[in-house]
Amino acid sequence: EAQVTQNPRYLITVTGKKLTVTCSQNMNHEYMSWYRQDPGLGLRQIYYSMNVEVTDKGDVPEGYKVSRKEKRNFPLILESPSPNQTSLYFCASRWVSSYNSPLHFGNGTRLTVT
Amino acid sequence: GQQLNQSPQSMFIQEGEDVSMNCTSSSIFNTWLWYKQEPGEGPVLLIALYKAGELTSNGRLTAQFGITRKDSFLNISASIPSDVGIYFCAGPQRGAQKLVFGQGTRLTINP
């Protein structure tokens, strides 16, 4: 089954403790992206990657890092999480050949930073 | 960057009613997408619109790409309980590999 898999689904952590949210897709998509969803703000892009070793900032990249060492994986790293990073996070992927191709989303990771 | 404004932000309706929501932008978009997010899941694409004036249906859902290319509309006819969720409009930014989303319309249905 074609899917985008995020782990963990839920995470509660404390300020300053480094964490990684993993994302993996099995559709051989070149493009992958991370979004955060906050009430009243919709989904805002954090980082995206056009292909292996190619990453770029989205609208809200501060406090986050990503890496794309393999095509299927795109982990999101919070080196020193803060309470304002409490949010619902989504990973997504699509073909890069056309920017009109639809995004496929994972089921989300709900992060709470205390 | 470009922003999409969705309205209404929330809707509370009775089962069987029709639903209308819209999305506007201050800039032109060449593609409009409508996604639905159900509780505990990621957004799923419902309808994609690629041409100004286009009207596209997906079952009881109908979406239109505004003539000015600055707006889009989504209608749901004869709502049923499984229509509950958050509906997002989205559009790709020209020249950028980014999909911009509206704030979402949360639909609640009373049986």
XYZ file of N, CA and C in Angstrom:
675
model
N 0.852 -1.201 0.000
C 0.000 0.000 0.000
C 0.886 1.250 0.000
N 0.563 2.190 -0.906
C 1.308 3.439 -0.986
C 1.022 4.282 0.258
N 2.075 4.692 0.940
C 1.818 5.484 2.130
C 3.035 6.280 2.577
N 2.735 7.277 3.406
C 3.741 8.062 4.099
C 3.593 7.716 5.581
N 4.686 7.277 6.185
C 4.641 6.792 7.574
C 5.465 7.698 8.471
N 4.826 8.219 9.497
C 5.504 9.066 10.473
C 5.551 8.341 11.812
N 6.644 8.573 12.528
C 6.757 8.057 13.893
C 7.534 9.033 14.769
N 7.110 9.193 16.035
C 5.937 8.560 16.637
C 4.654 9.317 16.287
N 3.507 8.796 16.655
C 2.246 9.507 16.459
C 2.042 10.565 17.546
N 2.510 10.256 18.732
C 2.391 11.198 19.852
C 3.727 11.271 20.580
N 4.085 12.480 21.006
C 5.352 12.662 21.706
C 5.212 13.810 22.692
N 5.550 13.526 23.938
C 5.592 14.566 24.962
C 7.026 14.647 25.437
N 7.576 15.857 25.425
C 8.970 16.016 25.821
C 9.133 17.302 26.613
N 10.353 17.535 27.066
C 10.636 18.736 27.850
C 11.512 19.679 27.041
N 11.455 20.931 27.392
C 12.240 21.964 26.710
C 13.712 21.594 26.681
N 14.299 21.700 25.485
C 15.727 21.496 25.343
C 16.184 20.082 25.053
N 15.296 19.117 25.120
C 15.711 17.728 24.891
C 15.543 17.370 23.419
N 16.659 17.153 22.762
C 16.652 16.906 21.319
C 15.738 15.743 20.950
N 15.024 15.913 19.836
C 14.168 14.831 19.370
C 14.154 14.776 17.840
N 13.796 13.608 17.331
C 13.686 13.397 15.890
C 12.353 12.734 15.586
N 11.666 13.266 14.607
C 10.439 12.654 14.099
C 10.773 12.058 12.735
N 10.522 10.783 12.585
C 10.892 10.132 11.327
C 9.749 10.167 10.325
N 10.107 10.147 9.051
C 9.134 10.105 7.960
C 9.697 9.211 6.864
N 8.875 8.310 6.383
C 9.296 7.417 5.322
C 8.161 7.245 4.326
N 8.510 7.235 3.019
C 7.480 7.015 1.998
C 7.943 5.889 1.063
N 6.957 5.125 0.580
C 7.274 3.963 -0.256
C 6.828 4.145 -1.706
N 6.682 5.394 -2.137
C 6.187 5.664 -3.490
C 7.283 6.142 -4.434
N 8.513 6.146 -3.945
C 9.659 6.596 -4.742
C 9.540 8.072 -5.150
N 8.831 8.837 -4.331
C 8.678 10.261 -4.613
C 9.985 11.011 -4.389
N 10.260 11.965 -5.299
C 11.466 12.775 -5.116
C 11.247 13.856 -4.051
N 10.065 14.437 -4.065
C 9.766 15.599 -3.225
C 9.184 15.159 -1.891
N 9.726 15.710 -0.797
C 9.166 15.485 0.535
C 9.152 16.807 1.284
N 8.228 16.906 2.237
C 8.055 18.181 2.921
C 7.512 17.953 4.320
N 7.804 18.899 5.219
C 7.238 18.895 6.557
C 6.366 20.133 6.751
N 5.201 19.915 7.372
C 4.285 20.989 7.711
C 3.961 20.908 9.202
N 3.623 22.059 9.765
C 3.027 22.059 11.090
C 1.630 22.654 10.994
N 0.725 22.111 11.796
C -0.661 22.569 11.773
C -1.024 23.131 13.135
N -1.458 24.378 13.143
C -1.873 25.040 14.372
C -3.260 25.639 14.171
N -4.083 25.651 15.230
C -5.460 26.154 15.091
C -5.501 27.567 14.521
N -6.342 27.749 13.520
C -6.514 29.066 12.922
C -5.432 29.466 11.937
N -4.400 28.642 11.811
C -3.292 28.984 10.917
C -3.150 28.019 9.749
N -3.913 26.963 9.733
C -3.797 25.991 8.655
C -2.490 25.230 8.738
N -1.986 24.823 7.589
C -0.717 24.102 7.527
C 0.361 25.024 6.998
N 1.464 25.086 7.692
C 2.568 25.937 7.280
C 3.794 25.064 7.041
N 4.474 25.342 5.934
C 5.593 24.511 5.539
C 6.839 24.855 6.351
N 7.523 23.821 6.832
C 8.732 24.005 7.635
C 9.980 23.895 6.745
N 10.127 22.750 6.111
C 11.221 22.478 5.186
C 10.695 21.590 4.072
N 11.397 21.602 2.951
C 11.089 20.666 1.894
C 12.371 20.169 1.248
N 12.241 19.091 0.483
C 13.389 18.499 -0.188
C 12.971 18.063 -1.586
N 13.739 18.526 -2.570
C 13.429 18.172 -3.956
C 13.983 16.804 -4.339
N 15.039 16.384 -3.648
C 15.630 15.077 -3.916
C 16.701 14.818 -2.864
N 17.376 13.702 -2.983
C 18.410 13.348 -2.009
C 19.454 14.461 -1.929
N 19.792 14.829 -0.715
C 20.798 15.854 -0.418
C 20.388 17.259 -0.875
N 19.138 17.463 -1.224
C 18.649 18.792 -1.622
C 17.505 19.186 -0.698
N 17.769 20.140 0.201
C 16.722 20.603 1.113
C 16.660 22.124 1.091
N 15.500 22.658 1.471
C 15.350 24.116 1.487
C 14.303 24.515 2.514
N 14.411 25.768 2.963
C 13.521 26.261 4.000
C 12.136 26.552 3.443
N 11.138 26.300 4.298
C 9.784 26.703 3.981
C 9.484 28.037 4.646
N 8.262 28.184 5.144
C 7.849 29.455 5.748
C 8.243 29.594 7.214
N 8.352 28.484 7.930
C 8.626 28.537 9.368
C 9.749 27.569 9.755
N 10.973 27.784 9.272
C 12.043 26.815 9.506
C 12.780 26.959 10.845
N 12.555 28.092 11.541
C 13.354 28.367 12.735
C 13.135 27.294 13.790
N 14.230 26.759 14.316
C 14.164 25.764 15.381
C 14.115 24.334 14.877
N 14.159 24.158 13.563
C 14.070 22.818 12.972
C 15.264 22.551 12.056
N 15.585 21.277 11.917
C 16.560 20.823 10.926
C 15.986 19.613 10.227
N 16.469 19.363 9.011
C 16.064 18.160 8.279
C 17.294 17.584 7.601
N 17.160 16.354 7.154
C 18.197 15.752 6.324
C 17.535 14.827 5.312
N 18.208 14.653 4.185
C 17.655 13.760 3.145
C 18.820 12.944 2.579
N 19.198 11.936 3.334
C 20.315 11.082 2.916
C 19.853 9.964 1.993
N 18.573 9.604 2.126
C 17.998 8.569 1.262
C 16.694 9.108 0.697
N 16.303 8.576 -0.443
C 15.101 9.085 -1.111
C 13.854 8.863 -0.263
N 13.760 7.754 0.417
C 12.521 7.411 1.104
C 12.359 8.095 2.462
N 13.451 8.592 3.065
C 13.373 9.108 4.436
C 13.654 10.602 4.520
N 12.914 11.263 5.405
C 13.068 12.717 5.562
C 12.784 13.066 7.015
N 13.738 12.834 7.908
C 13.499 13.098 9.333
C 13.488 14.583 9.661
N 12.667 14.925 10.651
C 12.593 16.289 11.178
C 13.259 16.294 12.545
N 14.223 17.197 12.728
C 15.014 17.227 13.953
C 14.769 18.538 14.686
N 14.477 18.419 15.982
C 14.374 19.586 16.845
C 15.523 19.492 17.833
N 16.554 20.319 17.619
C 17.771 20.228 18.430
C 17.502 20.637 19.878
N 16.713 21.666 20.064
C 16.404 22.164 21.401
C 14.944 22.626 21.427
N 14.022 21.696 21.558
C 12.601 22.041 21.454
C 12.165 23.068 22.488
N 11.222 23.902 22.079
C 10.652 24.896 22.987
C 9.128 24.753 22.951
N 8.439 25.276 23.983
C 6.983 25.128 24.044
C 6.249 25.639 22.809
N 6.790 26.657 22.117
C 6.089 27.169 20.928
C 6.194 26.223 19.733
N 6.892 25.107 19.918
C 6.931 24.084 18.881
C 5.920 22.960 19.163
N 5.141 23.145 20.210
C 4.010 22.241 20.440
C 3.050 22.407 19.281
N 2.781 21.320 18.573
C 1.980 21.422 17.354
C 1.697 20.027 16.819
N 0.932 20.001 15.738
C 0.682 18.766 14.997
C 1.507 18.835 13.719
N 2.364 17.837 13.512
C 3.299 17.859 12.397
C 2.920 16.817 11.349
N 3.026 17.224 10.085
C 2.736 16.321 8.972
C 3.900 16.280 8.009
N 4.229 15.059 7.594
C 5.168 14.843 6.511
C 4.357 14.547 5.254
N 4.862 14.945 4.105
C 4.141 14.716 2.854
C 5.138 14.468 1.736
N 4.677 13.805 0.680
C 5.561 13.549 -0.456
C 4.768 13.609 -1.755
N 5.464 13.811 -2.847
C 4.833 13.779 -4.181
C 5.919 13.644 -5.236
N 5.466 13.448 -6.496
C 6.398 13.470 -7.610
C 6.871 14.901 -7.817
N 8.095 15.087 -8.250
C 8.617 16.423 -8.454
C 8.470 16.875 -9.900
N 8.107 15.953 -10.796
C 8.071 16.281 -12.222
C 7.093 17.395 -12.525
N 6.025 17.498 -11.727
C 5.072 18.582 -11.910
C 4.685 19.117 -10.549
N 4.770 20.439 -10.381
C 4.420 20.967 -9.058
C 2.919 20.876 -8.809
N 2.170 20.478 -9.838
C 0.734 20.275 -9.653
C 0.384 18.905 -9.110
N 1.333 17.996 -9.051
C 0.992 16.645 -8.595
C 0.600 16.688 -7.121
N -0.411 15.902 -6.737
C -0.938 16.023 -5.374
C 0.026 15.523 -4.310
N -0.045 16.157 -3.155
C 0.729 15.735 -1.994
C 0.048 14.572 -1.289
N 0.842 13.607 -0.855
C 0.351 12.510 -0.024
C 0.871 12.764 1.388
N -0.039 12.790 2.346
C 0.327 13.122 3.720
C 0.401 11.881 4.604
N 1.271 11.940 5.614
C 1.257 10.971 6.690
C 0.115 11.280 7.645
N -0.004 10.480 8.712
C -1.114 10.653 9.648
C -0.799 11.606 10.795
N 0.367 12.191 10.787
C 0.644 13.232 11.756
C 1.376 12.768 13.000
N 2.093 13.713 13.599
C 2.763 13.500 14.891
C 2.373 14.657 15.789
N 1.713 14.327 16.888
C 1.318 15.389 17.820
C 2.404 15.537 18.873
N 3.059 16.696 18.856
C 4.179 16.966 19.755
C 3.769 17.970 20.820
N 4.075 17.636 22.058
C 3.880 18.563 23.177
C 5.223 18.783 23.850
N 5.604 20.062 23.963
C 6.855 20.427 24.621
C 6.514 21.193 25.894
N 6.926 20.674 27.041
C 6.575 21.322 28.317
C 7.765 22.091 28.896
N 4.792 35.751 2.041
C 4.392 34.934 0.900
C 2.911 35.029 0.640
N 2.466 34.308 -0.359
C 1.050 34.332 -0.694
C 0.239 33.713 0.430
N -0.993 34.216 0.614
C -1.858 33.668 1.633
C -3.210 33.352 1.035
N -3.812 32.326 1.573
C -5.157 31.956 1.166
C -6.089 32.143 2.343
N -7.208 32.821 2.106
C -8.173 33.080 3.162
C -9.419 32.253 2.923
N -9.709 31.383 3.884
C -10.879 30.525 3.750
C -12.007 31.038 4.617
N -13.228 30.869 4.125
C -14.379 31.169 4.967
C -15.539 30.243 4.614
N -16.374 29.937 5.600
C -16.207 30.332 6.995
C -15.131 29.489 7.685
N -14.753 29.869 8.886
C -13.761 29.091 9.613
C -14.377 27.830 10.190
N -15.680 27.895 10.504
C -16.362 26.706 11.003
C -17.825 26.753 10.589
N -18.409 25.571 10.492
C -19.815 25.450 10.111
C -20.459 24.359 10.943
N -21.661 24.665 11.430
C -22.435 23.677 12.175
C -23.753 23.509 11.429
N -23.974 22.334 10.867
C -25.161 22.158 10.027
C -25.896 20.886 10.406
N -27.099 20.773 9.866
C -27.884 19.554 10.059
C -27.594 18.582 8.919
N -27.640 17.308 9.234
C -27.479 16.298 8.199
C -28.481 16.537 7.080
N -28.015 16.418 5.850
C -28.890 16.615 4.696
C -28.786 18.003 4.080
N -28.228 18.944 4.837
C -28.084 20.298 4.285
C -26.927 20.361 3.285
N -26.998 21.372 2.430
C -25.895 21.637 1.509
C -24.889 22.566 2.183
N -23.640 22.462 1.769
C -22.552 23.236 2.370
C -21.822 24.006 1.281
N -21.479 25.247 1.585
C -20.650 26.026 0.663
C -19.524 26.689 1.427
N -18.335 26.635 0.880
C -17.195 27.311 1.478
C -16.341 27.881 0.357
N -15.537 28.901 0.697
C -14.717 29.464 -0.362
C -13.336 29.839 0.122
N -12.516 30.138 -0.833
C -11.116 30.427 -0.580
C -10.718 31.573 -1.508
N -10.067 32.595 -0.960
C -9.669 33.732 -1.778
C -8.201 34.049 -1.558
N -7.637 34.691 -2.568
C -6.234 35.071 -2.499
C -6.061 36.448 -3.113
N -5.036 37.159 -2.674
C -4.728 38.450 -3.283
C -3.894 38.258 -4.550
N -3.378 37.046 -4.751
C -2.586 36.770 -5.947
C -3.263 35.685 -6.779
N -2.796 35.595 -8.003
C -3.341 34.609 -8.927
C -2.732 33.232 -8.644
N -3.570 32.207 -8.700
C -3.099 30.829 -8.641
C -3.463 30.123 -9.939
N -2.608 29.256 -10.400
C -2.876 28.484 -11.615
C -3.454 27.110 -11.328
N -3.464 26.756 -10.062
C -4.039 25.480 -9.638
C -4.696 25.702 -8.292
N -5.870 25.115 -8.118
C -6.514 25.128 -6.801
C -6.766 23.680 -6.404
N -6.446 23.387 -5.151
C -6.641 22.039 -4.627
C -7.522 22.118 -3.392
N -8.368 21.123 -3.224
C -9.183 21.025 -2.008
C -8.860 19.705 -1.307
N -8.489 19.818 -0.025
C -8.153 18.667 0.793
C -9.160 18.548 1.934
N -9.329 17.311 2.413
C -10.136 17.078 3.604
C -9.283 16.347 4.633
N -9.392 16.804 5.875
C -8.685 16.156 6.967
C -9.695 15.609 7.961
N -9.666 14.309 8.151
C -10.526 13.687 9.158
C -9.758 13.582 10.470
N -10.473 13.497 11.569
C -9.807 13.461 12.878
C -8.746 12.375 12.949
N -7.548 12.766 13.397
C -6.476 11.791 13.588
C -5.756 11.372 12.324
N -6.049 12.053 11.225
C -5.407 11.672 9.969
C -4.829 12.886 9.261
N -4.030 12.610 8.237
C -3.508 13.698 7.424
C -4.500 14.097 6.344
N -4.308 15.279 5.768
C -5.207 15.727 4.695
C -5.150 14.793 3.485
N -6.290 14.651 2.825
C -6.399 13.819 1.629
C -6.977 14.672 0.515
N -6.406 14.575 -0.669
C -6.873 15.380 -1.790
C -8.267 14.950 -2.228
N -9.163 15.952 -2.362
C -10.530 15.688 -2.831
C -10.675 16.034 -4.305
N -10.289 17.251 -4.629
C -10.503 17.760 -5.993
C -9.332 18.651 -6.358
N -8.904 18.562 -7.622
C -7.867 19.437 -8.161
C -8.446 20.202 -9.351
N -8.170 21.487 -9.406
C -8.675 22.363 -10.476
C -7.488 23.014 -11.153
N -7.449 22.943 -12.492
C -6.265 23.400 -13.208
C -6.536 24.536 -14.200
N -7.806 24.927 -14.346
C -8.123 25.894 -15.385
C -9.176 26.866 -14.876
N -8.963 28.167 -15.133
C -9.922 29.183 -14.705
C -11.307 28.866 -15.260
N -12.315 28.944 -14.378
C -13.686 28.653 -14.782
C -14.064 27.189 -14.675
N -13.093 26.335 -14.436
C -13.351 24.890 -14.383
C -14.279 24.539 -13.231
N -15.201 23.628 -13.517
C -16.119 23.105 -12.502
C -15.932 21.602 -12.477
N -15.564 21.074 -11.328
C -15.254 19.637 -11.240
C -16.010 19.015 -10.086
N -16.535 17.816 -10.312
C -17.282 17.121 -9.267
C -16.595 15.830 -8.863
N -16.813 15.475 -7.597
C -16.338 14.208 -7.062
C -17.443 13.700 -6.141
N -18.371 12.936 -6.717
C -19.530 12.503 -5.937
C -20.407 13.691 -5.584
N -20.649 13.871 -4.274
C -21.499 14.990 -3.838
C -20.727 16.289 -3.717
N -19.454 16.264 -4.004
C -18.621 17.455 -3.909
C -18.453 18.092 -5.287
N -18.539 19.413 -5.300
C -18.308 20.153 -6.533
C -17.423 21.335 -6.197
N -16.391 21.545 -6.997
C -15.498 22.669 -6.759
C -15.361 23.476 -8.040
N -15.154 24.770 -7.883
C -14.998 25.640 -9.033
C -13.751 26.495 -8.895
N -13.082 26.689 -10.007
C -11.897 27.543 -10.116
C -12.410 28.899 -10.596
N -12.278 29.928 -9.784
C -12.822 31.236 -10.127
C -12.209 31.829 -11.385
N -13.014 32.585 -12.094
C -12.585 33.196 -13.361
C -11.389 34.130 -13.169
N -11.352 34.817 -12.047
C -10.247 35.750 -11.799
C -8.958 35.032 -11.417
N -9.059 33.733 -11.153
C -7.964 32.876 -10.672
C -7.518 33.252 -9.256
N -8.339 34.065 -8.579
C -7.997 34.448 -7.217
C -8.945 33.826 -6.197
N -9.826 32.957 -6.651
C -10.710 32.322 -5.688
C -11.187 30.966 -6.182
N -11.696 30.200 -5.218
C -12.235 28.881 -5.521
C -13.333 28.580 -4.522
N -14.264 27.712 -4.932
C -15.409 27.383 -4.101
C -15.560 25.875 -4.017
N -16.010 25.413 -2.861
C -16.304 23.998 -2.685
C -17.718 23.871 -2.144
N -18.515 23.056 -2.797
C -19.870 22.784 -2.336
C -20.029 21.300 -2.053
N -20.759 21.004 -0.983
C -21.099 19.629 -0.642
C -22.616 19.557 -0.605
N -23.176 18.649 -1.359
C -24.637 18.542 -1.369
C -25.089 17.410 -0.460
N -26.252 17.612 0.147
C -26.887 16.572 0.981
C -25.893 15.955 1.949
N -25.392 16.760 2.868
C -24.319 16.325 3.774
C -24.717 15.093 4.589
N -23.704 14.285 4.872
C -23.889 13.085 5.690
C -22.848 13.115 6.809
N -23.026 12.323 7.863
C -22.100 12.397 9.007
C -20.627 12.216 8.646
N -20.321 11.414 7.659
C -18.907 11.185 7.316
C -18.266 12.378 6.599
N -19.027 13.412 6.335
C -18.456 14.639 5.754
C -17.744 15.484 6.811
N -17.908 15.121 8.074
C -17.267 15.871 9.161
C -15.757 15.892 8.970
N -15.166 17.051 9.223
C -13.719 17.170 9.113
C -13.321 18.606 8.880
N -12.069 18.809 8.554
C -11.563 20.139 8.209
C -11.244 20.138 6.721
N -11.754 21.119 6.026
C -11.529 21.244 4.592
C -10.529 22.370 4.348
N -9.504 22.055 3.575
C -8.465 23.035 3.264
C -8.428 23.303 1.765
N -8.293 24.566 1.422
C -7.921 24.880 0.047
C -6.406 25.042 0.019
N -5.825 24.842 -1.145
C -4.377 24.957 -1.276
C -4.028 25.284 -2.713
N -2.878 25.917 -2.877
C -2.416 26.227 -4.216
C -0.906 26.286 -4.246
N -0.296 25.811 -5.335
C 1.165 25.864 -5.427
C 1.618 27.268 -5.787
N 2.683 27.709 -5.139
C 3.248 29.006 -5.470
C 4.043 28.875 -6.758
N 3.798 29.824 -7.637
C 4.494 29.789 -8.932
C 5.985 29.904 -8.710
N 6.725 29.062 -9.376
C 8.176 29.138 -9.304
C 8.760 28.623 -8.006
N 7.927 28.178 -7.097
C 8.433 27.681 -5.814
C 7.845 26.315 -5.544
N 8.601 25.486 -4.883
C 8.123 24.145 -4.586
C 7.401 24.144 -3.260
N 6.338 24.920 -3.198
C 5.624 25.054 -1.946
C 4.135 25.059 -2.198
N 3.419 24.368 -1.365
C 1.972 24.379 -1.429
C 1.479 25.254 -0.293
N 0.728 26.292 -0.629
C 0.195 27.207 0.374
C -1.207 26.756 0.745
N -1.490 26.710 2.033
C -2.792 26.251 2.509
C -3.593 27.396 3.123
N -4.909 27.294 2.999
C -5.801 28.171 3.747
C -5.869 27.715 5.190
N -6.612 28.492 6.004
C -6.681 28.196 7.440
C -7.596 27.015 7.745
N -8.407 26.632 6.772
C -9.294 25.491 6.975
C -10.700 25.893 7.371
N -11.669 25.091 6.976
C -13.072 25.224 7.399
C -13.443 23.945 8.115
N -13.792 24.084 9.399
C -14.159 22.910 10.194
C -15.657 22.676 10.074
N -16.020 21.506 9.575
C -17.429 21.175 9.357
C -17.912 20.196 10.419
N -18.975 20.589 11.112
C -19.614 19.732 12.115
C -21.047 19.485 11.677
N -21.495 18.238 11.775
C -22.835 17.886 11.316
C -23.631 17.292 12.458
N -24.803 17.850 12.671
C -25.720 17.307 13.678
C -26.655 16.310 13.012
N -26.699 15.089 13.527
C -27.531 14.062 12.880
C -29.024 14.342 13.037
